[in-house]
Structures are given as structure tokens and as C-alpha cells.
Amino acid sequence: MTYIQNYIYQIIATAIALVVFTALRYLVNSIIEKFGKRAGLGVSRTRLVKKYIDYFIYALAILTIVSIWGIKTEQLFLFVTSILTVIGVAFFAQWSILSNITAGIIVFFSSPFRIGDTIKILDKDYPIEAKIIDIKSFYTLLKTEEGEQISLPNNLLLQKGIVIVSEEEYAIKLKS
């Protein structure tokens, strides 16, 4: 019982922080959902933005709870910088992961094509014409006329020439 009495303020503050961050997450997600519908963004893009915002809110919640419980700022800073260093080295060692994440962000914000578009990838060795099913952080999922599903890394989409096939041209091609 003395443990609870000694830390009653931290327990109450932690409970309040959890309630506030849960409410904040719900509010921000509903705002993103409304904005996504109004701006005509696809469901997968809205879901991706919500996921990244959730990660940010979780990080803020953890930092808040850590500060409530009185962990020294110097120790926390040392821990965070150590983790970021390890992650940085790991990403440098796996440059393809980092390039796919970067390409995913570029594809997300520049919107050169959307889910539902049919694209033609101009590659002399392996040309692809397929419909975009989903755009993820690391890859884009395509479906060919034959029903094959292709997972294509996002950095490849930025490196290759891409033609967006019009719906009329694609419908004519399917009929012939």
C-alpha cells in the first residue's frame, strides 16, 4: 500500500495522460478521415497517414509518461540517440529499405498515379502493363490483365518510365 501512496501523483498523471492521448488520437484520426474524403484521397493513403500520425502520438505519449515518472532527461536523451544511431546504421546497411521508404513518401505526396489507374512500365527487359491495386510504404501492388499480382518496389516506380493508360484505351484493349 505504501508503493501506491508514494506514487499516487504519477499514477494519476499517467492515467490522465493516457486518456488525453487516446482522445487526441481519436480526434486527429477523425479529422484525417474527413480531410481524406474531402480531398478525394484513397482509403489506403488515408490509412497510411493515420498510421504515421498514430506513431507520432504514441511517441509523444511515451515521452510524456517517461517525464511523469521522473526519468532523467540526460539518460533519456542518451537512450534515444543510441537507438536512432543503431537505426541509422541499419538503414544505411539496408539502403534499399530506406530508398523504398523515401520513394513511397515521394509517390504518396506527388501522386503521379492513383489506385485504380492502369500503368505501363517502360522497361526493355520486362515491360509491365497492370492496374494499381494498392500503394504501400515499401511497394506498390499491381494486377495484370491475366490476373497476376505483382509487388513492385516503390523506388523502381521512380526509376522507370511510366505511362498512365487511359480507361478508354484499357477497355478497348480488354475487348480485343
PDB file of C-alpha atoms in Angstrom:
ATOM      1  CA  MET A   1       0.000   0.000   0.000  1.00  0.00           C
ATOM      2  CA  THR A   2       2.903   2.355   0.616  1.00  0.00           C
ATOM      3  CA  TYR A   3       4.007   1.948  -3.012  1.00  0.00           C
ATOM      4  CA  ILE A   4       0.689   3.302  -4.240  1.00  0.00           C
ATOM      5  CA  GLN A   5       0.786   6.140  -1.697  1.00  0.00           C
ATOM      6  CA  ASN A   6       4.331   7.080  -2.721  1.00  0.00           C
ATOM      7  CA  TYR A   7       3.476   7.214  -6.415  1.00  0.00           C
ATOM      8  CA  ILE A   8      -0.185   8.293  -6.398  1.00  0.00           C
ATOM      9  CA  TYR A   9       0.559  11.535  -8.305  1.00  0.00           C
ATOM     10  CA  GLN A  10       2.483   9.703 -11.027  1.00  0.00           C
ATOM     11  CA  ILE A  11      -0.253   7.064 -11.330  1.00  0.00           C
ATOM     12  CA  ILE A  12      -2.982   9.706 -11.644  1.00  0.00           C
ATOM     13  CA  ALA A  13      -0.916  11.779 -14.092  1.00  0.00           C
ATOM     14  CA  THR A  14      -0.201   8.662 -16.182  1.00  0.00           C
ATOM     15  CA  ALA A  15      -3.905   7.781 -16.285  1.00  0.00           C
ATOM     16  CA  ILE A  16      -4.793  11.332 -17.311  1.00  0.00           C
ATOM     17  CA  ALA A  17      -2.076  11.338 -19.981  1.00  0.00           C
ATOM     18  CA  LEU A  18      -3.344   8.034 -21.408  1.00  0.00           C
ATOM     19  CA  VAL A  19      -6.904   9.370 -21.573  1.00  0.00           C
ATOM     20  CA  VAL A  20      -5.757  12.632 -23.196  1.00  0.00           C
ATOM     21  CA  PHE A  21      -3.585  10.890 -25.806  1.00  0.00           C
ATOM     22  CA  THR A  22      -6.331   8.366 -26.586  1.00  0.00           C
ATOM     23  CA  ALA A  23      -8.813  11.215 -27.104  1.00  0.00           C
ATOM     24  CA  LEU A  24      -6.229  13.120 -29.171  1.00  0.00           C
ATOM     25  CA  ARG A  25      -5.619  10.073 -31.364  1.00  0.00           C
ATOM     26  CA  TYR A  26      -9.365   9.613 -31.933  1.00  0.00           C
ATOM     27  CA  LEU A  27      -9.846  13.316 -32.738  1.00  0.00           C
ATOM     28  CA  VAL A  28      -6.874  13.523 -35.124  1.00  0.00           C
ATOM     29  CA  ASN A  29      -7.886  10.285 -36.894  1.00  0.00           C
ATOM     30  CA  SER A  30     -11.425  11.566 -37.441  1.00  0.00           C
ATOM     31  CA  ILE A  31     -10.060  14.860 -38.825  1.00  0.00           C
ATOM     32  CA  ILE A  32      -7.724  12.975 -41.178  1.00  0.00           C
ATOM     33  CA  GLU A  33     -10.612  10.753 -42.285  1.00  0.00           C
ATOM     34  CA  LYS A  34     -12.801  13.782 -43.089  1.00  0.00           C
ATOM     35  CA  PHE A  35      -9.962  15.568 -44.870  1.00  0.00           C
ATOM     36  CA  GLY A  36      -9.142  12.439 -46.866  1.00  0.00           C
ATOM     37  CA  LYS A  37     -12.729  12.117 -48.070  1.00  0.00           C
ATOM     38  CA  ARG A  38     -12.999  15.810 -48.891  1.00  0.00           C
ATOM     39  CA  ALA A  39      -9.658  15.864 -50.744  1.00  0.00           C
ATOM     40  CA  GLY A  40     -10.503  12.700 -52.670  1.00  0.00           C
ATOM     41  CA  LEU A  41      -7.587  10.712 -51.274  1.00  0.00           C
ATOM     42  CA  GLY A  42      -7.872   6.969 -51.462  1.00  0.00           C
ATOM     43  CA  VAL A  43      -8.649   4.825 -48.452  1.00  0.00           C
ATOM     44  CA  SER A  44      -5.153   3.341 -48.410  1.00  0.00           C
ATOM     45  CA  ARG A  45      -3.490   6.776 -48.462  1.00  0.00           C
ATOM     46  CA  THR A  46      -5.706   7.983 -45.640  1.00  0.00           C
ATOM     47  CA  ARG A  47      -4.935   4.817 -43.681  1.00  0.00           C
ATOM     48  CA  LEU A  48      -1.204   5.338 -44.221  1.00  0.00           C
ATOM     49  CA  VAL A  49      -1.327   8.940 -42.961  1.00  0.00           C
ATOM     50  CA  LYS A  50      -3.336   7.829 -39.939  1.00  0.00           C
ATOM     51  CA  LYS A  51      -0.767   5.139 -39.179  1.00  0.00           C
ATOM     52  CA  TYR A  52       2.138   7.611 -39.283  1.00  0.00           C
ATOM     53  CA  ILE A  53       0.264  10.122 -37.132  1.00  0.00           C
ATOM     54  CA  ASP A  54      -0.544   7.320 -34.655  1.00  0.00           C
ATOM     55  CA  TYR A  55       3.174   6.502 -34.384  1.00  0.00           C
ATOM     56  CA  PHE A  56       3.896  10.155 -33.658  1.00  0.00           C
ATOM     57  CA  ILE A  57       1.170  10.320 -30.982  1.00  0.00           C
ATOM     58  CA  TYR A  58       2.443   7.088 -29.382  1.00  0.00           C
ATOM     59  CA  ALA A  59       5.973   8.523 -29.245  1.00  0.00           C
ATOM     60  CA  LEU A  60       4.670  11.703 -27.598  1.00  0.00           C
ATOM     61  CA  ALA A  61       2.678   9.641 -25.102  1.00  0.00           C
ATOM     62  CA  ILE A  62       5.720   7.561 -24.192  1.00  0.00           C
ATOM     63  CA  LEU A  63       7.871  10.684 -23.756  1.00  0.00           C
ATOM     64  CA  THR A  64       5.170  12.263 -21.582  1.00  0.00           C
ATOM     65  CA  ILE A  65       4.837   9.181 -19.372  1.00  0.00           C
ATOM     66  CA  VAL A  66       8.610   8.888 -19.072  1.00  0.00           C
ATOM     67  CA  SER A  67       8.814  12.507 -17.937  1.00  0.00           C
ATOM     68  CA  ILE A  68       5.946  11.976 -15.460  1.00  0.00           C
ATOM     69  CA  TRP A  69       7.832   9.154 -13.794  1.00  0.00           C
ATOM     70  CA  GLY A  70      10.942  11.315 -13.469  1.00  0.00           C
ATOM     71  CA  ILE A  71      13.453   9.609 -15.670  1.00  0.00           C
ATOM     72  CA  LYS A  72      16.382  11.971 -16.073  1.00  0.00           C
ATOM     73  CA  THR A  73      16.424  13.895 -19.321  1.00  0.00           C
ATOM     74  CA  GLU A  74      20.112  13.146 -19.917  1.00  0.00           C
ATOM     75  CA  GLN A  75      19.509   9.401 -19.649  1.00  0.00           C
ATOM     76  CA  LEU A  76      16.505   9.598 -21.923  1.00  0.00           C
ATOM     77  CA  PHE A  77      18.441  11.667 -24.476  1.00  0.00           C
ATOM     78  CA  LEU A  78      21.320   9.179 -24.416  1.00  0.00           C
ATOM     79  CA  PHE A  79      18.894   6.274 -24.893  1.00  0.00           C
ATOM     80  CA  VAL A  80      17.043   7.918 -27.787  1.00  0.00           C
ATOM     81  CA  THR A  81      20.223   8.952 -29.596  1.00  0.00           C
ATOM     82  CA  SER A  82      21.642   5.445 -29.177  1.00  0.00           C
ATOM     83  CA  ILE A  83      18.509   3.908 -30.666  1.00  0.00           C
ATOM     84  CA  LEU A  84      18.489   6.396 -33.546  1.00  0.00           C
ATOM     85  CA  THR A  85      22.158   5.663 -34.231  1.00  0.00           C
ATOM     86  CA  VAL A  86      21.506   1.929 -34.406  1.00  0.00           C
ATOM     87  CA  ILE A  87      18.503   2.505 -36.680  1.00  0.00           C
ATOM     88  CA  GLY A  88      20.562   4.849 -38.875  1.00  0.00           C
ATOM     89  CA  VAL A  89      23.336   2.298 -39.252  1.00  0.00           C
ATOM     90  CA  ALA A  90      20.801  -0.434 -40.002  1.00  0.00           C
ATOM     91  CA  PHE A  91      19.116   1.716 -42.664  1.00  0.00           C
ATOM     92  CA  PHE A  92      22.464   2.625 -44.178  1.00  0.00           C
ATOM     93  CA  ALA A  93      23.310  -1.076 -44.337  1.00  0.00           C
ATOM     94  CA  GLN A  94      19.933  -1.707 -45.943  1.00  0.00           C
ATOM     95  CA  TRP A  95      19.830   1.230 -48.345  1.00  0.00           C
ATOM     96  CA  SER A  96      17.104  -0.407 -50.413  1.00  0.00           C
ATOM     97  CA  ILE A  97      14.712  -0.220 -47.474  1.00  0.00           C
ATOM     98  CA  LEU A  98      15.473   3.447 -46.988  1.00  0.00           C
ATOM     99  CA  SER A  99      15.161   4.177 -50.700  1.00  0.00           C
ATOM    100  CA  ASN A 100      11.800   2.378 -50.833  1.00  0.00           C
ATOM    101  CA  ILE A 101      10.511   4.363 -47.851  1.00  0.00           C
ATOM    102  CA  THR A 102      11.708   7.610 -49.421  1.00  0.00           C
ATOM    103  CA  ALA A 103      10.186   6.653 -52.778  1.00  0.00           C
ATOM    104  CA  GLY A 104       6.930   5.716 -51.021  1.00  0.00           C
ATOM    105  CA  ILE A 105       6.790   9.181 -49.451  1.00  0.00           C
ATOM    106  CA  ILE A 106       7.506  10.831 -52.813  1.00  0.00           C
ATOM    107  CA  VAL A 107       4.844   8.731 -54.569  1.00  0.00           C
ATOM    108  CA  PHE A 108       2.403   9.486 -51.752  1.00  0.00           C
ATOM    109  CA  PHE A 109       2.802  13.260 -51.855  1.00  0.00           C
ATOM    110  CA  SER A 110       3.378  13.806 -55.570  1.00  0.00           C
ATOM    111  CA  SER A 111       0.536  11.470 -56.623  1.00  0.00           C
ATOM    112  CA  PRO A 112       1.812  10.723 -60.130  1.00  0.00           C
ATOM    113  CA  PHE A 113      -0.735   7.894 -60.258  1.00  0.00           C
ATOM    114  CA  ARG A 114      -3.569   6.656 -58.088  1.00  0.00           C
ATOM    115  CA  ILE A 115      -5.082   3.388 -57.014  1.00  0.00           C
ATOM    116  CA  GLY A 116      -7.239   2.158 -59.882  1.00  0.00           C
ATOM    117  CA  ASP A 117      -5.008   3.660 -62.606  1.00  0.00           C
ATOM    118  CA  THR A 118      -3.660   1.338 -65.246  1.00  0.00           C
ATOM    119  CA  ILE A 119       0.024   1.957 -65.859  1.00  0.00           C
ATOM    120  CA  LYS A 120       2.573   0.789 -68.392  1.00  0.00           C
ATOM    121  CA  ILE A 121       6.120   0.440 -67.041  1.00  0.00           C
ATOM    122  CA  LEU A 122       8.613   1.134 -69.807  1.00  0.00           C
ATOM    123  CA  ASP A 123      11.301  -1.494 -69.298  1.00  0.00           C
ATOM    124  CA  LYS A 124      13.051  -3.058 -72.278  1.00  0.00           C
ATOM    125  CA  ASP A 125      13.675  -6.373 -70.497  1.00  0.00           C
ATOM    126  CA  TYR A 126      10.369  -6.816 -68.692  1.00  0.00           C
ATOM    127  CA  PRO A 127       7.626  -4.357 -69.676  1.00  0.00           C
ATOM    128  CA  ILE A 128       4.557  -4.442 -67.437  1.00  0.00           C
ATOM    129  CA  GLU A 129       1.043  -3.170 -68.002  1.00  0.00           C
ATOM    130  CA  ALA A 130      -1.146  -3.516 -64.953  1.00  0.00           C
ATOM    131  CA  LYS A 131      -3.735  -1.854 -62.759  1.00  0.00           C
ATOM    132  CA  ILE A 132      -2.664  -0.360 -59.426  1.00  0.00           C
ATOM    133  CA  ILE A 133      -4.432  -2.170 -56.593  1.00  0.00           C
ATOM    134  CA  ASP A 134      -2.680  -0.611 -53.590  1.00  0.00           C
ATOM    135  CA  ILE A 135       0.207   1.699 -52.749  1.00  0.00           C
ATOM    136  CA  LYS A 136       2.070   0.782 -49.546  1.00  0.00           C
ATOM    137  CA  SER A 137       5.076   2.304 -47.768  1.00  0.00           C
ATOM    138  CA  PHE A 138       7.591  -0.060 -49.386  1.00  0.00           C
ATOM    139  CA  TYR A 139       5.889  -1.361 -52.518  1.00  0.00           C
ATOM    140  CA  THR A 140       3.010  -0.907 -54.942  1.00  0.00           C
ATOM    141  CA  LEU A 141       0.694  -3.821 -55.694  1.00  0.00           C
ATOM    142  CA  LEU A 142      -0.297  -4.260 -59.356  1.00  0.00           C
ATOM    143  CA  LYS A 143      -2.681  -6.657 -61.143  1.00  0.00           C
ATOM    144  CA  THR A 144      -2.192  -7.613 -64.786  1.00  0.00           C
ATOM    145  CA  GLU A 145      -4.890  -8.432 -67.346  1.00  0.00           C
ATOM    146  CA  GLU A 146      -4.107 -12.122 -66.805  1.00  0.00           C
ATOM    147  CA  GLY A 147      -4.870 -11.767 -63.087  1.00  0.00           C
ATOM    148  CA  GLU A 148      -1.258 -11.921 -61.878  1.00  0.00           C
ATOM    149  CA  GLN A 149      -0.479  -9.801 -58.846  1.00  0.00           C
ATOM    150  CA  ILE A 150       2.874  -8.045 -58.918  1.00  0.00           C
ATOM    151  CA  SER A 151       4.545  -6.422 -55.941  1.00  0.00           C
ATOM    152  CA  LEU A 152       6.823  -3.687 -57.264  1.00  0.00           C
ATOM    153  CA  PRO A 153       9.242  -1.742 -55.014  1.00  0.00           C
ATOM    154  CA  ASN A 154       8.414   1.961 -54.896  1.00  0.00           C
ATOM    155  CA  ASN A 155      11.948   3.023 -55.799  1.00  0.00           C
ATOM    156  CA  LEU A 156      11.596   1.100 -59.071  1.00  0.00           C
ATOM    157  CA  LEU A 157       8.497   3.142 -59.924  1.00  0.00           C
ATOM    158  CA  LEU A 158      10.564   6.310 -59.661  1.00  0.00           C
ATOM    159  CA  GLN A 159      13.463   4.889 -61.676  1.00  0.00           C
ATOM    160  CA  LYS A 160      11.460   3.593 -64.656  1.00  0.00           C
ATOM    161  CA  GLY A 161       9.396   5.494 -67.149  1.00  0.00           C
ATOM    162  CA  ILE A 162       5.685   5.074 -66.539  1.00  0.00           C
ATOM    163  CA  VAL A 163       2.756   5.740 -68.849  1.00  0.00           C
ATOM    164  CA  ILE A 164      -0.706   6.084 -67.359  1.00  0.00           C
ATOM    165  CA  VAL A 165      -3.071   4.259 -69.705  1.00  0.00           C
ATOM    166  CA  SER A 166      -6.447   5.933 -70.180  1.00  0.00           C
ATOM    167  CA  GLU A 167      -9.547   3.990 -69.176  1.00  0.00           C
ATOM    168  CA  GLU A 168     -10.881   4.040 -72.753  1.00  0.00           C
ATOM    169  CA  GLU A 169      -7.635   2.629 -74.159  1.00  0.00           C
ATOM    170  CA  TYR A 170      -7.580  -0.066 -71.465  1.00  0.00           C
ATOM    171  CA  ALA A 171     -11.243  -1.019 -72.117  1.00  0.00           C
ATOM    172  CA  ILE A 172     -10.580  -1.283 -75.886  1.00  0.00           C
ATOM    173  CA  LYS A 173      -7.578  -3.470 -75.225  1.00  0.00           C
ATOM    174  CA  LEU A 174      -9.633  -5.797 -72.993  1.00  0.00           C
ATOM    175  CA  LYS A 175     -12.330  -6.184 -75.682  1.00  0.00           C
ATOM    176  CA  SER A 176      -9.865  -7.132 -78.409  1.00  0.00           C
TER     177      SER A 176
END
